[in-house]
């Protein structure tokens, strides 16, 4: 079925997920919405985030999507349940694959979760993990400056390293062996985070597993696009499409051509 | 006349202006709106900023304000003209007083303007100064990370100093003698900025002159509140009032009691 898959994020971070979806579902038509007019989501209240997520979903539904991927941890942590109850199509988020990866990777059962203030305050990761793995020690850390540093291209600087040190200080004593990057922007700071946390700590991110889960779901539901046409990618931004086009390339990588319209 | 004065900003920064209004107009009732649900304004497109400024003005007009103070440089630089054309009440902004102070202070006629990306890109300061003082050399610098650093309480850190150094690097050769803080957040970074720029550079900010201009306007229009009741301050935030209450104190200072309702 050639109806597209829809993805949304507050801005550019979700493109790290889209990149994996393109890799694992190379035949699918994709529509990406970056809600750049309302970025960042990470410091907003739960109610505001739910309203924005509903707006985004409504827009993508109007494009006849067959599956929605919420490529934003903040939106998932606050709005996934509400959207799952109200939308007539299936939804895949980034939280469940992140939790799976974290539990699969840790050997010491001591893990950390890095996210926006809202994601961390939601407690979603903590309660999901504790439900099935109550013995796992979880260290949740809000890193509110990472998104602006990345959006402004300052994520590979000494200042970013200092800020990362100040946020991750509590982890030095905690001796975690696995750290989940629970914000789709954070993979762009991977080098700095690895340097601050040291080489023995594994950094995991949900983008690839999220894409694999989407593929498995479409396979099992017989919803894969079996037509052999070149897939079509559309990008929408709620603010300044030119900035989106410019910055989007950093996230998606050069191999994906921006042939699509951005309105 | 006891109708209130209205002020708005994208968030907390405008409280640095409100503080001066309280000092210079101690009898006036004030209503402050922080549009925290849409913060920050500095990276948004002109059209989005105009729409948000109109929403804020409409809200304050419904509170029967007699004068509107736009306590946000980004909103002023993009929306002041539109609002002046459409609103039935007088409006005072922060740009005109900033320009006056800058021109009054400089001896070498070499000045810098620090602001958000949108404020700097608007070119408003440059064109206002060049209209009357074409010989003044202007160095406009966008500092997009200052607002998040301040909002997250990281403005007095070594990371903030490094980021300030990276933004202000071009000023080292420019030999400016006066720097305008053209964002109502930036006064909270004054110590760091002074350290980076050196003791010979004067930092100026428009908050006090803006308040004085508001007083002069009300006097000359016979709109001052002449009643002797204790003035009433109301605060509104478009997102999470509790966070607004907590952070607002850093901006307003302790001398102003938060007796007012925040909804």
Short mmCIF file of C-alpha atoms in Angstrom, two decimals:
data_model
loop_
_atom_site.label_atom_id
_atom_site.label_comp_id
_atom_site.label_asym_id
_atom_site.label_seq_id
_atom_site.Cartn_x
_atom_site.Cartn_y
_atom_site.Cartn_z
CA UNK A 1 0.00 0.00 0.00
CA UNK A 2 1.60 3.23 -1.13
CA UNK A 3 0.11 5.57 1.45
CA UNK A 4 2.96 7.34 3.23
CA UNK A 5 4.38 6.96 6.73
CA UNK A 6 4.24 10.19 8.73
CA UNK A 7 6.88 11.33 11.20
CA UNK A 8 6.94 14.39 13.39
CA UNK A 9 9.33 16.06 15.78
CA UNK A 10 9.62 19.51 17.35
CA UNK A 11 12.32 20.31 14.82
CA UNK A 12 15.31 18.63 13.22
CA UNK A 13 16.16 15.93 15.74
CA UNK A 14 13.58 13.50 14.39
CA UNK A 15 15.47 13.41 11.10
CA UNK A 16 17.93 11.05 12.83
CA UNK A 17 14.97 8.64 13.05
CA UNK A 18 13.85 9.34 9.48
CA UNK A 19 17.32 8.43 8.26
CA UNK A 20 16.96 4.95 9.76
CA UNK A 21 13.42 4.60 8.38
CA UNK A 22 14.77 5.38 4.90
CA UNK A 23 17.47 2.73 5.40
CA UNK A 24 15.19 -0.01 6.70
CA UNK A 25 12.11 0.81 4.63
CA UNK A 26 13.61 2.00 1.35
CA UNK A 27 10.37 1.60 -0.60
CA UNK A 28 8.16 3.68 1.64
CA UNK A 29 6.89 7.17 0.93
CA UNK A 30 7.58 9.42 3.90
CA UNK A 31 6.21 12.72 5.16
CA UNK A 32 8.18 14.55 7.85
CA UNK A 33 6.81 17.47 9.86
CA UNK A 34 9.19 19.59 11.94
CA UNK A 35 7.17 21.82 14.27
CA UNK A 36 9.89 24.46 14.20
CA UNK A 37 7.52 27.31 15.07
CA UNK A 38 7.05 25.74 18.50
CA UNK A 39 10.53 24.37 19.11
CA UNK A 40 11.84 23.42 21.64
CA UNK A 41 9.24 21.15 23.29
CA UNK A 42 11.50 20.11 26.17
CA UNK A 43 10.65 22.94 28.57
CA UNK A 44 6.93 23.19 27.87
CA UNK A 45 4.16 21.94 30.13
CA UNK A 46 2.51 18.54 29.51
CA UNK A 47 -0.76 20.15 28.39
CA UNK A 48 0.97 22.37 25.81
CA UNK A 49 2.96 19.41 24.46
CA UNK A 50 -0.21 17.32 24.10
CA UNK A 51 -1.92 20.13 22.17
CA UNK A 52 1.04 20.52 19.83
CA UNK A 53 1.29 16.75 19.26
CA UNK A 54 -2.41 16.64 18.39
CA UNK A 55 -1.98 19.48 15.89
CA UNK A 56 0.95 17.69 14.25
CA UNK A 57 -0.91 14.40 14.07
CA UNK A 58 -3.98 16.09 12.57
CA UNK A 59 -1.81 17.65 9.86
CA UNK A 60 -0.18 14.33 8.99
CA UNK A 61 -3.53 12.49 9.02
CA UNK A 62 -4.76 14.95 6.41
CA UNK A 63 -1.94 13.57 4.23
CA UNK A 64 -3.48 10.06 4.41
CA UNK A 65 -0.61 8.46 6.34
CA UNK A 66 -0.91 4.74 7.14
CA UNK A 67 1.40 4.82 10.18
CA UNK A 68 2.57 7.62 12.50
CA UNK A 69 6.07 7.60 13.98
CA UNK A 70 6.51 10.11 16.81
CA UNK A 71 10.20 10.88 16.38
CA UNK A 72 10.42 13.02 19.53
CA UNK A 73 10.89 11.71 23.06
CA UNK A 74 9.26 14.73 24.70
CA UNK A 75 6.10 14.35 22.59
CA UNK A 76 6.09 10.56 23.17
CA UNK A 77 6.53 10.89 26.90
CA UNK A 78 3.60 13.31 27.25
CA UNK A 79 1.24 12.61 24.35
CA UNK A 80 1.64 9.03 23.09
CA UNK A 81 -1.19 7.60 25.17
CA UNK A 82 -3.59 10.42 24.30
CA UNK A 83 -2.86 10.06 20.59
CA UNK A 84 -3.13 6.27 20.68
CA UNK A 85 -6.61 6.64 22.15
CA UNK A 86 -7.79 9.25 19.69
CA UNK A 87 -6.16 8.46 16.31
CA UNK A 88 -7.59 5.98 13.79
CA UNK A 89 -4.12 4.74 12.69
CA UNK A 90 -1.28 2.85 14.40
CA UNK A 91 1.48 4.84 16.16
CA UNK A 92 5.08 3.90 16.90
CA UNK A 93 7.18 5.94 19.32
CA UNK A 94 10.84 6.13 20.31
CA UNK A 95 10.47 5.29 23.99
CA UNK A 96 9.70 1.56 23.84
CA UNK A 97 12.64 0.77 21.50
CA UNK A 98 14.92 2.86 23.74
CA UNK A 99 13.91 0.91 26.81
CA UNK A 100 14.43 -2.40 25.00
CA UNK A 101 17.93 -1.42 23.86
CA UNK A 102 18.88 -0.20 27.30
CA UNK A 103 17.81 -3.44 28.98
CA UNK A 104 19.44 -5.55 26.26
CA UNK A 105 22.76 -3.72 26.53
CA UNK A 106 23.38 -3.28 30.26
CA UNK A 107 25.46 -5.88 32.08
CA UNK A 108 25.66 -4.17 35.46
CA UNK A 109 21.94 -3.22 35.60
CA UNK A 110 22.97 0.38 36.27
CA UNK A 111 21.74 2.68 33.50
CA UNK A 112 21.26 6.38 32.82
CA UNK A 113 18.67 8.17 30.71
CA UNK A 114 19.47 11.58 29.22
CA UNK A 115 16.53 13.66 28.01
CA UNK A 116 14.82 17.04 28.03
CA UNK A 117 13.39 18.38 31.27
CA UNK A 118 9.88 17.36 30.25
CA UNK A 119 10.86 13.84 29.19
CA UNK A 120 12.73 13.23 32.43
CA UNK A 121 9.98 14.77 34.60
CA UNK A 122 7.36 12.59 32.89
CA UNK A 123 8.91 9.55 34.59
CA UNK A 124 7.85 7.39 31.62
CA UNK A 125 11.19 5.59 31.26
CA UNK A 126 11.47 4.93 34.94
CA UNK A 127 8.00 3.43 35.23
CA UNK A 128 8.35 1.32 32.04
CA UNK A 129 11.64 -0.17 33.22
CA UNK A 130 10.54 -0.73 36.79
CA UNK A 131 7.42 -2.58 35.65
CA UNK A 132 9.45 -5.48 34.21
CA UNK A 133 12.95 -4.95 35.66
CA UNK A 134 12.54 -3.59 39.19
CA UNK A 135 16.15 -4.41 40.09
CA UNK A 136 17.62 -2.05 37.46
CA UNK A 137 19.13 1.13 38.93
CA UNK A 138 18.06 4.12 36.83
CA UNK A 139 19.73 7.54 36.79
CA UNK A 140 17.54 9.99 34.84
CA UNK A 141 19.24 13.27 33.89
CA UNK A 142 17.65 16.34 32.29
CA UNK A 143 20.00 18.08 29.86
CA UNK A 144 18.00 21.13 28.74
CA UNK A 145 20.88 22.96 27.05
CA UNK A 146 21.85 20.15 24.66
CA UNK A 147 19.06 20.92 22.16
CA UNK A 148 19.90 24.65 21.83
CA UNK A 149 23.63 23.82 21.60
CA UNK A 150 22.91 21.37 18.76
CA UNK A 151 20.41 23.64 17.01
CA UNK A 152 23.00 26.43 17.06
CA UNK A 153 25.86 24.22 15.89
CA UNK A 154 27.84 24.55 19.16
CA UNK A 155 27.69 20.87 20.10
CA UNK A 156 31.31 20.04 19.31
CA UNK A 157 32.80 22.87 21.36
CA UNK A 158 34.59 23.11 24.67
CA UNK A 159 31.54 24.91 26.06
CA UNK A 160 29.36 21.90 25.16
CA UNK A 161 31.87 19.62 26.88
CA UNK A 162 31.76 21.75 30.05
CA UNK A 163 27.96 21.76 30.07
CA UNK A 164 27.92 17.99 29.51
CA UNK A 165 30.33 17.60 32.45
CA UNK A 166 28.04 19.65 34.69
CA UNK A 167 24.97 17.60 33.75
CA UNK A 168 26.70 14.21 33.91
CA UNK A 169 28.63 14.81 37.13
CA UNK A 170 26.20 12.61 39.15
CA UNK A 171 26.96 9.67 36.84
CA UNK A 172 30.60 9.53 37.86
CA UNK A 173 29.76 7.93 41.18
CA UNK A 174 26.80 5.98 39.82
CA UNK A 175 29.00 3.66 37.72
CA UNK A 176 26.41 3.11 35.00
CA UNK A 177 27.49 0.97 32.04
CA UNK A 178 24.80 2.06 29.55
CA UNK A 179 23.37 5.48 28.75
CA UNK A 180 20.24 6.00 26.65
CA UNK A 181 20.16 9.12 24.47
CA UNK A 182 16.46 9.80 25.03
CA UNK A 183 16.21 12.79 22.73
CA UNK A 184 16.52 12.49 18.97
CA UNK A 185 18.92 15.45 18.89
CA UNK A 186 21.48 13.91 21.20
CA UNK A 187 23.12 11.49 18.71
CA UNK A 188 24.69 14.61 17.20
CA UNK A 189 26.52 15.12 20.51
CA UNK A 190 27.66 11.52 20.72
CA UNK A 191 31.40 12.29 20.45
CA UNK A 192 31.31 14.82 23.30
CA UNK A 193 29.16 12.57 25.49
CA UNK A 194 31.42 9.58 24.93
CA UNK A 195 34.44 11.68 25.84
CA UNK A 196 32.80 12.95 29.04
CA UNK A 197 31.46 9.54 30.08
CA UNK A 198 34.59 7.60 29.18
CA UNK A 199 35.16 4.67 26.80
CA UNK A 200 33.64 2.00 29.07
CA UNK A 201 30.14 3.43 28.88
CA UNK A 202 27.88 2.30 26.03
CA UNK A 203 25.70 4.98 24.45
CA UNK A 204 22.49 3.68 22.89
CA UNK A 205 19.82 5.45 20.83
CA UNK A 206 16.47 4.15 19.61
CA UNK A 207 16.41 5.38 15.99
CA UNK A 208 17.38 2.13 14.28
CA UNK A 209 15.26 -0.16 16.46
CA UNK A 210 12.31 2.20 15.99
CA UNK A 211 12.70 1.86 12.20
CA UNK A 212 12.98 -1.93 12.48
CA UNK A 213 9.82 -2.07 14.59
CA UNK A 214 8.04 0.03 11.98
CA UNK A 215 9.13 -2.41 9.26
CA UNK A 216 8.04 -5.44 11.29
CA UNK A 217 4.69 -3.84 11.98
CA UNK A 218 4.08 -3.02 8.32
CA UNK A 219 5.15 -6.53 7.30
CA UNK A 220 2.90 -8.29 9.77
CA UNK A 221 -0.04 -6.01 8.89
CA UNK A 222 0.61 -6.41 5.16
CA UNK A 223 0.90 -2.67 4.82
CA UNK A 224 4.31 -2.52 3.10
CA UNK A 225 4.55 -0.56 -0.10
CA UNK A 226 5.16 -3.18 -2.78
CA UNK A 227 5.22 -0.79 -5.74
CA UNK A 228 8.58 -0.36 -7.39
CA UNK A 229 8.50 3.38 -7.90
CA UNK A 230 11.15 5.63 -6.40
CA UNK A 231 9.82 6.66 -3.00
CA UNK A 232 8.66 10.20 -2.41
CA UNK A 233 9.83 12.25 0.58
CA UNK A 234 8.00 15.36 1.68
CA UNK A 235 9.17 17.76 4.37
CA UNK A 236 7.05 20.31 6.16
CA UNK A 237 8.15 22.88 8.71
CA UNK A 238 5.78 25.08 10.71
CA UNK A 239 8.31 27.93 10.51
CA UNK A 240 10.92 29.20 8.03
CA UNK A 241 11.30 26.37 5.45
CA UNK A 242 14.64 27.76 4.27
CA UNK A 243 16.25 27.30 7.69
CA UNK A 244 14.77 23.81 7.83
CA UNK A 245 16.23 22.92 4.47
CA UNK A 246 19.67 24.26 5.49
CA UNK A 247 19.88 22.63 8.91
CA UNK A 248 18.08 19.45 7.94
CA UNK A 249 21.07 18.32 5.91
CA UNK A 250 23.22 18.05 9.04
CA UNK A 251 20.76 15.55 10.47
CA UNK A 252 19.80 13.52 7.43
CA UNK A 253 23.25 13.34 5.92
CA UNK A 254 24.13 14.07 2.34
CA UNK A 255 23.05 10.74 0.90
CA UNK A 256 19.43 11.80 1.07
CA UNK A 257 18.60 14.38 -1.55
CA UNK A 258 16.27 17.18 -0.60
CA UNK A 259 14.22 16.78 -3.73
CA UNK A 260 11.05 17.08 -1.75
CA UNK A 261 9.00 20.18 -1.29
CA UNK A 262 9.13 21.99 2.01
CA UNK A 263 6.23 24.30 2.66
CA UNK B 1 -6.38 57.22 35.48
CA UNK B 2 -6.05 53.87 37.18
CA UNK B 3 -6.19 51.64 34.10
CA UNK B 4 -3.08 49.45 34.06
CA UNK B 5 0.01 49.52 31.88
CA UNK B 6 0.54 46.25 29.98
CA UNK B 7 3.93 44.69 29.27
CA UNK B 8 4.77 41.57 27.36
CA UNK B 9 7.83 39.52 26.55
CA UNK B 10 8.48 36.00 25.26
CA UNK B 11 9.31 34.96 28.80
CA UNK B 12 11.13 36.30 31.81
CA UNK B 13 13.54 38.79 30.24
CA UNK B 14 10.97 41.58 30.10
CA UNK B 15 10.80 41.54 33.88
CA UNK B 16 14.08 43.51 33.83
CA UNK B 17 12.03 46.27 32.14
CA UNK B 18 9.10 45.85 34.52
CA UNK B 19 11.45 46.35 37.45
CA UNK B 20 12.40 49.79 36.12
CA UNK B 21 8.77 50.64 35.40
CA UNK B 22 7.93 49.84 39.02
CA UNK B 23 10.79 52.10 40.16
CA UNK B 24 9.93 55.06 37.93
CA UNK B 25 6.14 54.72 38.00
CA UNK B 26 5.49 53.47 41.53
CA UNK B 27 1.78 54.35 41.46
CA UNK B 28 0.89 52.47 38.32
CA UNK B 29 -1.01 49.21 38.10
CA UNK B 30 0.87 46.77 35.89
CA UNK B 31 -0.02 43.62 33.96
CA UNK B 32 2.81 41.47 32.69
CA UNK B 33 2.39 38.67 30.15
CA UNK B 34 5.21 36.19 29.60
CA UNK B 35 4.48 34.14 26.48
CA UNK B 36 6.39 31.19 27.89
CA UNK B 37 4.50 28.63 25.77
CA UNK B 38 6.14 30.11 22.68
CA UNK B 39 9.55 30.99 24.06
CA UNK B 40 12.13 31.69 22.68
CA UNK B 41 11.13 34.20 19.98
CA UNK B 42 14.69 34.85 18.79
CA UNK B 43 14.90 32.05 16.22
CA UNK B 44 11.39 32.30 14.80
CA UNK B 45 10.44 33.81 11.46
CA UNK B 46 9.17 37.43 11.22
CA UNK B 47 5.63 36.29 10.38
CA UNK B 48 5.41 33.96 13.38
CA UNK B 49 6.73 36.69 15.69
CA UNK B 50 4.15 39.18 14.38
CA UNK B 51 1.34 36.68 14.99
CA UNK B 52 2.51 36.00 18.55
CA UNK B 53 2.90 39.73 19.29
CA UNK B 54 -0.64 40.35 18.05
CA UNK B 55 -1.99 37.56 20.29
CA UNK B 56 -0.19 39.03 23.30
CA UNK B 57 -1.44 42.55 22.58
CA UNK B 58 -5.00 41.30 22.15
CA UNK B 59 -4.84 39.57 25.53
CA UNK B 60 -3.52 42.70 27.26
CA UNK B 61 -6.06 44.95 25.52
CA UNK B 62 -8.81 42.77 26.97
CA UNK B 63 -7.45 43.86 30.37
CA UNK B 64 -8.17 47.51 29.53
CA UNK B 65 -4.55 48.68 29.50
CA UNK B 66 -3.91 52.37 28.77
CA UNK B 67 -0.34 51.88 27.44
CA UNK B 68 1.51 48.88 26.02
CA UNK B 69 5.22 48.37 26.63
CA UNK B 70 6.79 45.74 24.39
CA UNK B 71 9.56 44.53 26.70
CA UNK B 72 11.14 42.27 24.09
CA UNK B 73 13.58 43.36 21.40
CA UNK B 74 12.72 40.52 19.04
CA UNK B 75 9.01 41.38 19.14
CA UNK B 76 9.79 45.11 18.80
CA UNK B 77 12.11 44.60 15.87
CA UNK B 78 9.55 42.56 13.93
CA UNK B 79 6.10 43.64 15.12
CA UNK B 80 6.23 47.20 16.54
CA UNK B 81 5.15 48.91 13.32
CA UNK B 82 2.33 46.44 12.66
CA UNK B 83 1.00 46.84 16.20
CA UNK B 84 1.30 50.62 16.12
CA UNK B 85 -0.85 50.66 13.00
CA UNK B 86 -3.50 48.31 14.34
CA UNK B 87 -3.85 49.00 18.08
CA UNK B 88 -6.07 51.74 19.55
CA UNK B 89 -3.60 52.57 22.38
CA UNK B 90 -0.08 54.00 22.53
CA UNK B 91 2.92 51.64 22.44
CA UNK B 92 6.44 52.07 23.78
CA UNK B 93 9.24 49.71 22.78
CA UNK B 94 12.79 49.01 23.90
CA UNK B 95 14.56 49.75 20.62
CA UNK B 96 14.30 53.55 20.48
CA UNK B 97 15.62 54.05 24.05
CA UNK B 98 18.44 51.60 23.32
CA UNK B 99 19.51 53.56 20.25
CA UNK B 100 19.39 56.84 22.20
CA UNK B 101 21.56 55.46 24.98
CA UNK B 102 24.06 54.01 22.54
CA UNK B 103 24.49 57.29 20.67
CA UNK B 104 24.63 59.27 23.91
CA UNK B 105 27.34 57.02 25.39
CA UNK B 106 29.80 56.37 22.57
CA UNK B 107 32.85 58.62 22.24
CA UNK B 108 34.61 56.76 19.42
CA UNK B 109 31.46 56.30 17.26
CA UNK B 110 32.20 52.57 17.14
CA UNK B 111 29.40 50.55 18.71
CA UNK B 112 28.15 46.97 18.91
CA UNK B 113 24.64 45.59 19.23
CA UNK B 114 24.07 42.17 20.79
CA UNK B 115 20.70 40.53 20.18
CA UNK B 116 18.85 37.41 19.12
CA UNK B 117 19.22 36.14 15.56
CA UNK B 118 15.87 37.62 14.58
CA UNK B 119 16.58 41.03 16.14
CA UNK B 120 19.95 41.29 14.42
CA UNK B 121 18.61 40.03 11.08
CA UNK B 122 15.79 42.57 11.18
CA UNK B 123 18.38 45.34 10.70
CA UNK B 124 16.18 47.72 12.72
CA UNK B 125 19.00 49.10 14.88
CA UNK B 126 21.31 49.58 11.93
CA UNK B 127 18.75 51.51 9.91
CA UNK B 128 17.61 53.65 12.86
CA UNK B 129 21.19 54.68 13.68
CA UNK B 130 22.24 55.24 10.09
CA UNK B 131 19.27 57.51 9.47
CA UNK B 132 20.56 60.18 11.85
CA UNK B 133 24.20 59.16 12.48
CA UNK B 134 25.57 57.72 9.24
CA UNK B 135 29.18 58.06 10.44
CA UNK B 136 28.68 55.63 13.36
CA UNK B 137 30.33 52.23 12.81
CA UNK B 138 27.93 49.47 13.90
CA UNK B 139 28.86 45.87 14.69
CA UNK B 140 25.67 43.79 15.08
CA UNK B 141 26.16 40.37 16.67
CA UNK B 142 23.59 37.58 17.04
CA UNK B 143 24.04 35.64 20.30
CA UNK B 144 21.36 32.92 20.06
CA UNK B 145 22.63 30.79 22.95
CA UNK B 146 22.53 33.54 25.60
CA UNK B 147 18.76 33.23 26.18
CA UNK B 148 18.80 29.44 26.77
CA UNK B 149 21.90 29.79 28.99
CA UNK B 150 20.10 32.42 31.09
CA UNK B 151 16.78 30.57 31.15
CA UNK B 152 18.60 27.45 32.39
CA UNK B 153 20.65 29.30 35.00
CA UNK B 154 23.99 28.61 33.28
CA UNK B 155 24.86 32.26 32.55
CA UNK B 156 27.57 32.63 35.16
CA UNK B 157 29.55 29.56 34.13
CA UNK B 158 32.78 28.98 32.28
CA UNK B 159 30.74 27.53 29.41
CA UNK B 160 28.83 30.83 29.12
CA UNK B 161 32.14 32.70 29.09
CA UNK B 162 33.47 30.49 26.28
CA UNK B 163 30.30 30.96 24.23
CA UNK B 164 30.46 34.73 24.82
CA UNK B 165 34.09 34.70 23.66
CA UNK B 166 33.11 32.87 20.46
CA UNK B 167 30.30 35.34 19.69
CA UNK B 168 32.27 38.47 20.61
CA UNK B 169 35.53 37.52 18.90
CA UNK B 170 34.86 39.92 15.97
CA UNK B 171 34.64 42.84 18.44
CA UNK B 172 38.25 42.47 19.54
CA UNK B 173 39.54 44.04 16.35
CA UNK B 174 36.58 46.40 15.99
CA UNK B 175 37.59 48.51 19.02
CA UNK B 176 34.04 49.47 19.95
CA UNK B 177 33.64 51.57 23.10
CA UNK B 178 29.92 50.93 23.71
CA UNK B 179 27.86 47.74 23.51
CA UNK B 180 24.06 47.69 23.60
CA UNK B 181 22.43 44.70 25.26
CA UNK B 182 19.55 44.48 22.80
CA UNK B 183 17.72 41.63 24.49
CA UNK B 184 16.02 42.03 27.84
CA UNK B 185 17.59 38.79 29.07
CA UNK B 186 21.16 39.91 28.56
CA UNK B 187 21.51 42.18 31.61
CA UNK B 188 21.61 38.95 33.62
CA UNK B 189 24.85 38.08 31.80
CA UNK B 190 26.36 41.50 32.37
CA UNK B 191 29.24 40.27 34.55
CA UNK B 192 30.37 37.67 32.01
CA UNK B 193 30.03 40.09 29.09
CA UNK B 194 32.01 42.79 30.89
CA UNK B 195 34.74 40.28 31.65
CA UNK B 196 34.93 39.12 28.03
CA UNK B 197 34.80 42.64 26.57
CA UNK B 198 37.20 44.19 29.07
CA UNK B 199 36.79 47.12 31.48
CA UNK B 200 37.06 49.86 28.85
CA UNK B 201 33.84 48.91 27.08
CA UNK B 202 30.58 50.43 28.33
CA UNK B 203 27.56 48.10 28.40
CA UNK B 204 24.22 49.86 28.06
CA UNK B 205 20.66 48.51 28.30
CA UNK B 206 17.37 50.27 27.57
CA UNK B 207 15.22 49.19 30.54
CA UNK B 208 15.55 52.35 32.62
CA UNK B 209 15.22 54.82 29.74
CA UNK B 210 12.21 52.88 28.48
CA UNK B 211 10.55 53.30 31.89
CA UNK B 212 11.42 57.02 31.95
CA UNK B 213 9.93 57.49 28.49
CA UNK B 214 6.78 55.72 29.64
CA UNK B 215 6.54 58.11 32.62
CA UNK B 216 7.10 61.17 30.43
CA UNK B 217 4.47 59.99 28.00
CA UNK B 218 1.89 59.39 30.72
CA UNK B 219 2.67 62.77 32.31
CA UNK B 220 2.34 64.70 29.07
CA UNK B 221 -0.86 62.86 28.15
CA UNK B 222 -2.27 63.30 31.67
CA UNK B 223 -2.68 59.57 31.97
CA UNK B 224 -0.77 59.06 35.24
CA UNK B 225 -2.54 57.20 38.01
CA UNK B 226 -3.14 59.83 40.69
CA UNK B 227 -4.96 57.58 43.12
CA UNK B 228 -3.08 56.80 46.29
CA UNK B 229 -3.89 53.12 46.56
CA UNK B 230 -1.17 50.50 46.64
CA UNK B 231 -0.59 49.50 43.02
CA UNK B 232 -1.69 46.12 41.78
CA UNK B 233 0.62 43.82 39.80
CA UNK B 234 -0.71 40.92 37.78
CA UNK B 235 1.40 38.29 36.04
CA UNK B 236 0.26 35.95 33.32
CA UNK B 237 2.20 33.18 31.66
CA UNK B 238 1.00 31.24 28.62
CA UNK B 239 2.64 28.08 30.03
CA UNK B 240 3.34 26.59 33.47
CA UNK B 241 2.65 29.43 35.96
CA UNK B 242 4.63 27.69 38.69
CA UNK B 243 7.85 27.81 36.69
CA UNK B 244 7.14 31.44 35.89
CA UNK B 245 6.68 32.26 39.56
CA UNK B 246 9.91 30.48 40.48
CA UNK B 247 12.14 31.92 37.76
CA UNK B 248 10.54 35.36 37.72
CA UNK B 249 12.09 36.16 41.08
CA UNK B 250 15.59 36.05 39.57
CA UNK B 251 14.61 38.76 37.15
CA UNK B 252 12.46 41.03 39.26
CA UNK B 253 14.59 40.86 42.37
CA UNK B 254 13.36 40.23 45.85
CA UNK B 255 12.13 43.75 46.57
CA UNK B 256 9.03 43.13 44.49
CA UNK B 257 6.62 40.82 46.22
CA UNK B 258 4.80 38.29 44.12
CA UNK B 259 1.45 39.12 45.67
CA UNK B 260 -0.18 39.08 42.29
CA UNK B 261 -2.00 36.18 40.76
CA UNK B 262 -0.34 34.19 38.03
CA UNK B 263 -2.72 32.24 35.88
#
